[in-house]
Each structure stands twice: as C-alpha cells, then as structure tokens.
C-alpha cells in the first residue's frame, strides 16, 4: 500500500491557525464550523492537527459506516481505480449493475437510479412523482413538519423547516408540510393536485423522531386508496443504522401486516458509500420504468469507483453482522442515555431513536449554559469536543449519536463514560 499512497507529510508545526485562515479567506462561509481542524482517522477515532484524538460518534453525519481508513474501502478504491474510475452512463459497467441488484435484493422488486448525494436522490423521486401524475395534472408532494430533504431548490421546498428556506423565496411550488406521525392530518391535507407523500422513516435533522408503525401502515393504505406514491427518505436512517436495511423494516418488525409494507420510492445516500459520495433511489414495481431513456440523468451517478466501494461496504456489513451490532450495541447505548436522564434530570431530559441513530435530549435551561446565547446542543457538543468525543447537534436541544456500524462495545463504553462525565459537570 505504501508504494501506492505516499505517507502524509510530517507535521512540523501546529497548523490550526493557518488552515482556519485559508477557510476564512477562501471558503464560502455557509457552514457554522466547530473550531477543530481534523487531519486523519483510524477506525472510530479521528485526530486533529495538534495530534489530539477524538472518538467519532458522529461519523461525518451518519456517513462513515465502516469508520475511518477502513482497509477494505482503501483496497476497493485502489483496485477499482486501477481498472476504471468513470466512463459515464452512456455505457454499461459491472459494479453499477451489481450494486443495483444488491439494493433490489435488500428491499424488493423494482429498479435503482444512482446519484451523488441525498438531495439529488430526493430530486429524482420528486421528478418521478411529477412524471407519475403529469397526465392527470397532479404534481403536489406532501412532506412532514420538521422533515429534512436536502439543500437543492426542490430540497428546501420539500423540507419542513423554515430555517432552510429563509432568504431563498419564492419557494418552488408543489410542496406542503403536514404534522409528522399524524395520519388524520395527512388524509385531510390531500388535494386533487396531490401526487405523492414523502417522509423520513426516522426524522434526523428534525431531532431523531421515528415514525410509528400505525403511521407507516396508515400512509401505505392512504396512498393506495388515493393513488399517491409513498416516498421514503432513507438518506440518514437507512443502510442498517437502525438494525435493519431500512428503518421502516425495523419499525414494522413483528407488527401484523408490517412484513408486506413497501414504499413506492426510497432514497439513499450517507452510509451507502462510507464517505465516498454516492446516492441512489429505488423505485418499486410497477413504476420502475417511468423514467425512460433521456428523462433523467447524472454524469457522475453510479461510477464504477463509487459502486465498487458501496458493494464492498455491503459485503463487510453482512460478513461482520454489523446490522446486529447496530441493534444490540445501540440498545445498550440508549439504555445508558435513559440512565443518564434518570440520574441527572436537570441536564438530560431523555433519549430517542433506534439502533445507531440516537438522540440525547437536553433539559431546558441548564444553568451552566446560561452565560452563552448559543443553543444548548451546540454548547454540549463543544464540551464533548474538549473531552475527546465527536457528536452531532440537531436543533437546539438534541445531541445525535450516529456512530459507525462497526463501533466496538468498549468504544461505546468509553464514549458513554465521557458523556456521563460531561453531564455530571453540568449538574
Ligand atoms: C442528509 C440528508 C439529506 C441530504 O443529503 P445530501 O447528501 O446532504 O444532499 C436528505 N435527506 C435526509 C433525511 C438527510 O439526512
């Protein structure tokens, strides 16, 4: 491997200030970044430029499904890049065909389209819905309050949070937001122009809120009755994070009628490529051929390189039974978060989520946070950085734990111990 990848240059001084300055001068300031400059990682750990080590319980927002610098990913990248990185979708390539077949095997009969990101995968589903309803003049897509569906123009129109829309009006027409987990409200909202409903199986950015089984089954029946497409955004909650391939499969486990549940369209990205950019949507039979030749496309979508990496990740997840790991270790972590809520109620209000998609809900008005006007979630995440753990805020009160699927019990224990120490320091 050393012959192929030259070692990183030796760090001769603390680069923090100079790298930060490069961003201040040259990078569009659209992100509120934390004051960390990260340089490399290994397994579930990342290191900053000063050499400080962090346990990564955020995995790049649910992306690094096998952690950092996983040898199987490196090998897949090197091997495939020696053969073919890209040829465009004007031709057939084996990795894309095989990955599509794997995805179909995991969900159900249908077909797959490849994109490069979650927002693009959702864009494809929005276009698919419009194509489906076009001849009847139906175009409207109903989404949930507090949902998140990406930052493109259609993505922010679809997202049920005002903060992503502000300053970008007028919004693209054809989206309305309905309270989540409220079947009656959804039924009442359907208009003659409605063509589809899109929800997340577990709302991520909105604060780690799973759909209820009744909601999922009710939406399926409602969509069948009204001839609407049921679209599920599995970008964050999918890819075995909840213990099943898709969160709806986990939520409906053991529920009568649940084993037959399928959406009509499903978007994926984040964990799919383990950090290599790839997104996809799956569309169920009999809608799988709505996009005929020339109707939709992406230059980079489904390159042999991206697909080879995604195939390798699926192989490792299956071989190492990482779905079971997410389920079992995730349940232990959630029980620990519940224990914190019980023991430190002035700091931790509760826990939420499934498997490795967990949220720690902070109490309102934590005295130690009163001096700063930053949201509690940001202040808590900053304290965890100081203590050597990376987590992801959601909204003002939720701190998300989205670890790599191969997190080890001892690492989970280490992370929870540090979280407990941080909670204790705020009592
Ligand atoms: C992250 C996310 C997206 C957007 O994905 P990008 O790859 O950032 O475009 C869409 N939907 C959900 C539920 C997400 O969590």
XYZ file of C-alpha atoms and ligand atoms in Angstrom:
442
model
C 0.000 0.000 0.000
C 2.926 2.352 0.771
C 4.025 2.176 -2.847
C 0.645 3.487 -3.971
C -0.220 6.053 -1.335
C 2.612 8.301 -0.216
C 2.628 8.909 3.536
C 1.241 12.272 4.677
C 3.934 14.940 5.036
C 5.300 15.312 8.560
C 3.528 17.974 10.592
C 6.229 20.387 11.611
C 4.061 22.895 13.443
C 0.563 23.456 14.688
C -1.400 24.135 11.510
C -4.666 25.071 13.194
C -4.483 28.838 12.714
C -3.165 28.736 9.151
C -5.745 26.201 7.926
C -8.546 28.106 9.597
C -7.299 31.261 7.870
C -7.466 29.527 4.470
C -11.163 28.912 5.127
C -11.863 32.436 6.359
C -10.282 33.872 3.213
C -11.352 31.353 0.568
C -14.265 29.113 1.540
C -17.885 30.269 1.300
C -18.961 30.656 4.921
C -22.237 28.704 4.597
C -21.370 26.364 7.468
C -21.090 27.178 11.147
C -17.986 25.052 11.695
C -16.666 23.834 15.025
C -13.195 25.003 15.979
C -11.490 21.735 15.057
C -9.081 21.030 12.202
C -9.058 17.289 11.586
C -6.246 15.600 9.741
C -6.634 11.824 9.783
C -8.543 8.946 11.271
C -8.294 5.258 12.132
C -11.293 3.085 12.942
C -13.692 5.007 15.171
C -11.118 7.688 16.000
C -10.074 10.907 14.277
C -7.111 13.146 15.065
C -6.764 16.902 14.825
C -3.695 18.710 13.504
C -2.306 19.032 17.016
C -2.463 15.245 17.436
C -5.445 15.184 19.818
C -7.601 12.055 19.456
C -11.411 12.051 19.318
C -13.821 9.127 19.491
C -16.068 9.764 16.488
C -19.699 9.088 17.426
C -20.992 11.275 14.569
C -19.215 9.513 11.675
C -19.469 12.516 9.375
C -23.252 12.762 9.928
C -24.059 9.054 9.585
C -21.747 8.629 6.601
C -18.599 6.721 7.622
C -20.400 3.396 8.039
C -17.145 1.441 8.492
C -15.290 4.153 10.411
C -12.154 5.840 9.111
C -9.375 4.427 6.935
C -11.005 1.001 6.704
C -8.599 -1.245 4.751
C -11.435 -2.847 2.746
C -12.507 0.577 1.441
C -8.934 1.553 0.612
C -8.475 -1.737 -1.211
C -11.732 -1.334 -3.175
C -10.743 2.218 -4.144
C -7.261 1.229 -5.237
C -8.322 -1.911 -7.084
C -11.222 -0.305 -8.947
C -9.285 2.884 -9.759
C -6.674 0.734 -11.479
C -9.388 -0.626 -13.770
C -11.923 2.147 -14.351
C -12.976 5.204 -12.373
C -15.575 6.664 -14.706
C -16.995 6.160 -18.175
C -20.396 7.956 -17.909
C -23.843 6.409 -18.092
C -23.633 6.081 -21.867
C -22.255 2.572 -21.220
C -22.869 -0.447 -19.003
C -20.454 -1.232 -16.171
C -20.431 -4.241 -13.874
C -20.188 -2.514 -10.437
C -23.301 -0.377 -11.046
C -25.334 -3.364 -12.208
C -24.214 -5.471 -9.249
C -24.891 -2.716 -6.703
C -28.382 -2.141 -8.116
C -29.064 -5.885 -7.818
C -27.872 -5.883 -4.175
C -30.144 -2.952 -3.306
C -33.129 -4.607 -5.007
C -32.329 -7.815 -3.077
C -32.463 -5.894 0.213
C -35.757 -4.056 -0.443
C -37.914 -5.657 -3.088
C -38.757 -5.901 -6.782
C -38.002 -2.650 -8.568
C -35.054 -0.733 -10.049
C -32.348 1.685 -8.878
C -31.068 5.045 -10.163
C -27.686 6.342 -8.941
C -26.864 9.913 -7.959
C -24.090 11.516 -5.935
C -25.876 12.782 -2.836
C -29.042 12.552 -0.785
C -30.517 15.771 -2.128
C -30.068 14.504 -5.677
C -31.644 11.167 -4.824
C -34.685 13.030 -3.477
C -34.756 15.286 -6.561
C -35.060 12.132 -8.620
C -38.022 10.953 -6.549
C -39.730 14.368 -6.856
C -39.320 14.228 -10.629
C -40.566 10.639 -10.633
C -43.703 11.703 -8.744
C -44.324 14.544 -11.177
C -43.906 12.183 -14.133
C -46.346 9.754 -12.500
C -49.043 12.410 -12.091
C -48.286 14.509 -15.137
C -51.054 13.405 -17.471
C -53.669 13.976 -14.765
C -52.241 17.385 -13.844
C -51.184 16.158 -10.390
C -47.846 17.436 -9.050
C -48.142 18.236 -5.340
C -45.979 16.372 -2.809
C -46.870 16.376 0.882
C -43.979 16.176 3.366
C -43.761 16.345 7.165
C -43.264 19.274 9.502
C -39.658 19.157 10.798
C -38.535 16.955 7.916
C -35.229 17.409 6.093
C -34.801 16.502 2.431
C -31.701 18.386 1.212
C -30.455 21.809 0.148
C -31.288 21.992 -3.547
C -34.192 24.234 -4.623
C -36.676 21.353 -4.540
C -34.991 20.005 -1.397
C -35.560 23.194 0.592
C -39.103 23.465 -0.746
C -39.716 19.885 0.423
C -38.038 20.364 3.819
C -40.496 21.155 6.610
C -38.261 23.659 8.413
C -38.367 27.419 7.804
C -34.676 27.945 8.539
C -33.562 26.274 5.281
C -35.967 28.375 3.170
C -35.234 31.810 4.627
C -33.757 34.173 2.063
C -34.372 31.845 -0.887
C -38.013 32.618 -1.615
C -40.011 32.246 -3.756
C -40.069 28.545 -2.989
C -40.546 26.040 -5.777
C -44.264 25.324 -5.965
C -45.866 21.997 -5.149
C -44.865 21.132 -1.575
C -46.858 21.372 1.660
C -45.866 20.298 5.174
C -48.139 18.275 7.429
C -47.540 17.328 11.114
C -45.454 14.115 11.389
C -46.990 10.916 12.750
C -50.460 12.445 12.267
C -52.372 10.265 9.821
C -55.632 12.208 10.072
C -53.859 15.471 9.252
C -52.260 13.836 6.207
C -55.582 12.487 4.992
C -57.197 15.896 5.423
C -54.380 17.625 3.524
C -54.717 15.636 0.294
C -55.939 17.801 -2.588
C -56.889 16.919 -6.190
C -53.343 18.006 -7.178
C -51.584 15.706 -4.697
C -49.444 13.015 -6.282
C -47.137 11.769 -3.519
C -46.245 11.767 0.171
C -42.611 11.794 1.321
C -41.485 11.080 4.877
C -38.321 10.036 6.699
C -38.571 6.693 8.496
C -36.784 8.371 11.385
C -36.544 12.167 11.219
C -32.852 13.006 11.581
C -32.167 16.745 11.369
C -35.592 17.301 12.917
C -34.414 15.639 16.149
C -34.343 11.796 15.862
C -38.067 11.012 15.753
C -39.120 7.572 14.462
C -42.367 7.098 12.542
C -44.908 4.968 14.406
C -45.935 1.606 12.891
C -49.549 2.824 12.643
C -48.404 5.891 10.709
C -46.379 3.844 8.204
C -49.148 1.298 7.617
C -51.780 4.041 7.536
C -49.834 6.069 4.949
C -49.486 2.955 2.781
C -53.241 2.349 2.843
C -53.951 6.043 2.265
C -51.619 6.211 -0.744
C -53.179 3.070 -2.230
C -56.662 4.488 -1.753
C -55.844 7.907 -3.264
C -53.411 6.634 -5.957
C -50.445 8.504 -4.472
C -46.802 7.437 -4.445
C -45.430 6.786 -0.964
C -41.832 8.004 -0.911
C -39.461 7.315 1.985
C -36.300 9.377 2.520
C -33.865 6.827 3.928
C -30.801 9.002 3.420
C -29.916 9.246 7.119
C -31.901 6.459 8.809
C -31.190 3.777 6.191
C -28.335 1.379 5.466
C -28.651 -0.834 8.560
C -28.300 2.044 11.051
C -31.446 1.006 12.920
C -30.590 -2.714 12.800
C -32.408 -3.430 9.531
C -31.571 -2.310 5.999
C -34.259 0.379 6.198
C -35.747 1.951 9.303
C -39.318 1.077 8.232
C -38.336 -2.607 8.262
C -37.139 -2.206 11.848
C -40.151 -0.155 12.960
C -42.590 -2.660 11.454
C -40.834 -5.756 12.794
C -43.395 -8.083 14.347
C -46.270 -5.723 13.527
C -49.182 -7.561 11.823
C -49.133 -6.639 8.114
C -45.723 -4.998 8.540
C -43.763 -7.614 6.585
C -45.686 -6.686 3.408
C -45.007 -2.928 3.728
C -43.073 -1.310 0.907
C -42.857 2.328 -0.142
C -43.058 3.153 -3.865
C -39.783 5.046 -3.833
C -36.840 5.139 -1.433
C -33.836 7.476 -1.377
C -30.405 6.560 -0.017
C -27.007 8.218 0.384
C -24.924 8.965 3.514
C -23.791 5.491 4.799
C -24.114 3.904 1.342
C -20.611 4.956 0.279
C -18.956 5.113 3.698
C -17.596 8.574 2.873
C -17.233 8.162 -0.885
C -20.027 10.283 -2.421
C -22.886 8.182 -3.777
C -26.672 8.427 -3.584
C -29.439 6.334 -5.069
C -33.152 5.915 -5.278
C -35.061 2.678 -5.634
C -38.462 2.624 -7.300
C -40.894 -0.202 -6.850
C -42.548 -2.335 -9.485
C -44.721 -1.307 -11.441
C -43.319 2.247 -11.512
C -39.722 1.269 -12.244
C -39.792 2.214 -15.932
C -41.408 5.675 -15.594
C -38.051 7.266 -16.391
C -37.446 6.194 -19.983
C -34.245 7.000 -21.928
C -33.436 10.727 -21.825
C -35.774 11.641 -18.962
C -33.283 11.812 -16.082
C -29.532 11.622 -15.657
C -26.325 12.393 -13.821
C -22.810 12.493 -15.258
C -21.191 11.081 -12.145
C -24.092 8.953 -10.886
C -23.076 5.365 -10.183
C -19.452 5.474 -11.306
C -17.650 2.129 -11.196
C -15.486 3.540 -8.388
C -18.393 4.666 -6.172
C -20.287 1.426 -6.782
C -17.251 -0.771 -6.084
C -16.855 0.956 -2.708
C -20.571 0.639 -1.883
C -20.500 -3.071 -2.819
C -17.501 -3.636 -0.547
C -19.265 -1.870 2.320
C -22.339 -4.081 1.917
C -20.078 -7.134 1.905
C -18.359 -6.106 5.157
C -21.673 -5.200 6.832
C -23.027 -8.662 6.034
C -19.865 -10.589 6.821
C -19.361 -8.862 10.171
C -23.090 -8.808 11.039
C -22.973 -5.062 11.615
C -26.760 -4.651 11.472
C -26.988 -6.798 14.606
C -24.198 -4.745 16.138
C -26.130 -1.513 15.499
C -29.231 -3.055 17.018
C -27.634 -4.582 20.131
C -24.977 -2.034 20.974
C -27.402 0.749 20.058
C -29.948 -0.640 22.523
C -27.284 -0.707 25.238
C -26.281 2.893 24.461
C -29.885 4.025 24.541
C -30.383 2.333 27.921
C -27.317 4.220 29.151
C -28.779 7.519 27.880
C -32.002 6.689 29.717
C -29.978 6.049 32.867
C -28.380 9.484 32.490
C -31.851 11.017 32.138
C -32.917 9.281 35.343
C -29.800 10.196 37.321
C -29.288 13.754 36.014
C -32.764 15.064 35.135
C -31.654 18.709 35.336
C -29.300 18.082 32.379
C -30.739 15.157 30.383
C -34.427 15.063 29.615
C -34.498 11.759 27.753
C -33.322 9.684 24.830
C -34.805 8.896 21.430
C -34.089 6.833 18.362
C -33.334 3.296 17.237
C -30.103 1.317 16.927
C -27.223 3.598 15.993
C -29.451 6.607 15.345
C -29.763 8.040 18.829
C -30.618 11.413 20.298
C -29.830 12.690 23.760
C -32.404 15.294 24.674
C -31.031 18.061 26.863
C -33.124 19.637 29.596
C -34.370 23.196 29.127
C -32.458 25.941 30.905
C -29.262 24.247 32.025
C -27.735 26.879 34.385
C -24.159 26.250 33.189
C -25.249 27.196 29.640
C -26.979 30.455 30.603
C -23.905 32.637 30.066
C -23.794 31.945 26.305
C -26.544 32.603 23.753
C -25.500 29.510 21.764
C -28.094 26.691 21.696
C -27.679 24.064 24.406
C -26.959 21.332 21.830
C -24.007 23.301 20.403
C -22.620 24.058 23.855
C -22.884 20.399 24.862
C -21.209 19.233 21.634
C -18.382 21.732 22.258
C -17.831 20.360 25.757
C -17.687 16.857 24.338
C -15.060 18.027 21.843
C -12.931 19.265 24.718
C -13.394 15.845 26.346
C -12.467 13.992 23.113
C -15.788 12.861 21.590
C -17.476 13.970 18.341
C -21.289 14.098 18.201
C -23.801 15.965 16.000
C -26.318 18.564 17.190
C -29.921 18.534 15.889
C -31.958 21.645 16.577
C -31.354 23.394 19.900
C -31.847 20.534 22.394
C -30.830 17.260 20.741
C -27.343 15.769 20.523
C -27.153 12.950 17.987
C -25.055 9.808 18.256
C -24.632 8.328 14.755
C -21.661 6.003 15.183
C -20.031 3.816 12.572
C -21.794 0.480 12.220
C -18.620 -1.277 13.397
C -18.391 0.590 16.709
C -16.998 -1.767 19.375
C -18.586 -2.292 22.823
C -15.501 -0.977 24.567
C -15.598 2.194 22.391
C -19.299 2.687 23.132
C -18.474 2.341 26.830
C -15.676 4.880 26.533
C -17.974 7.344 24.749
C -20.800 6.960 27.240
C -18.396 7.389 30.182
C -17.162 10.670 28.693
C -20.737 11.794 28.026
C -21.639 10.974 31.646
C -18.654 12.959 32.961
C -19.722 15.910 30.799
C -23.325 15.636 32.021
C -22.104 15.469 35.649
C -20.049 18.627 35.172
C -23.247 20.485 34.252
C -25.358 19.398 37.254
C -28.525 14.483 4.755
C -29.916 14.290 4.316
C -30.338 14.653 3.024
C -29.436 15.380 2.056
O -28.339 14.612 1.676
P -27.083 15.349 0.990
O -26.171 14.210 0.651
O -26.527 16.291 2.010
O -27.587 16.061 -0.191
C -31.623 14.361 2.649
N -32.479 13.760 3.483
C -32.118 13.391 4.729
C -33.101 12.686 5.619
C -30.829 13.663 5.201
O -30.481 13.346 6.450
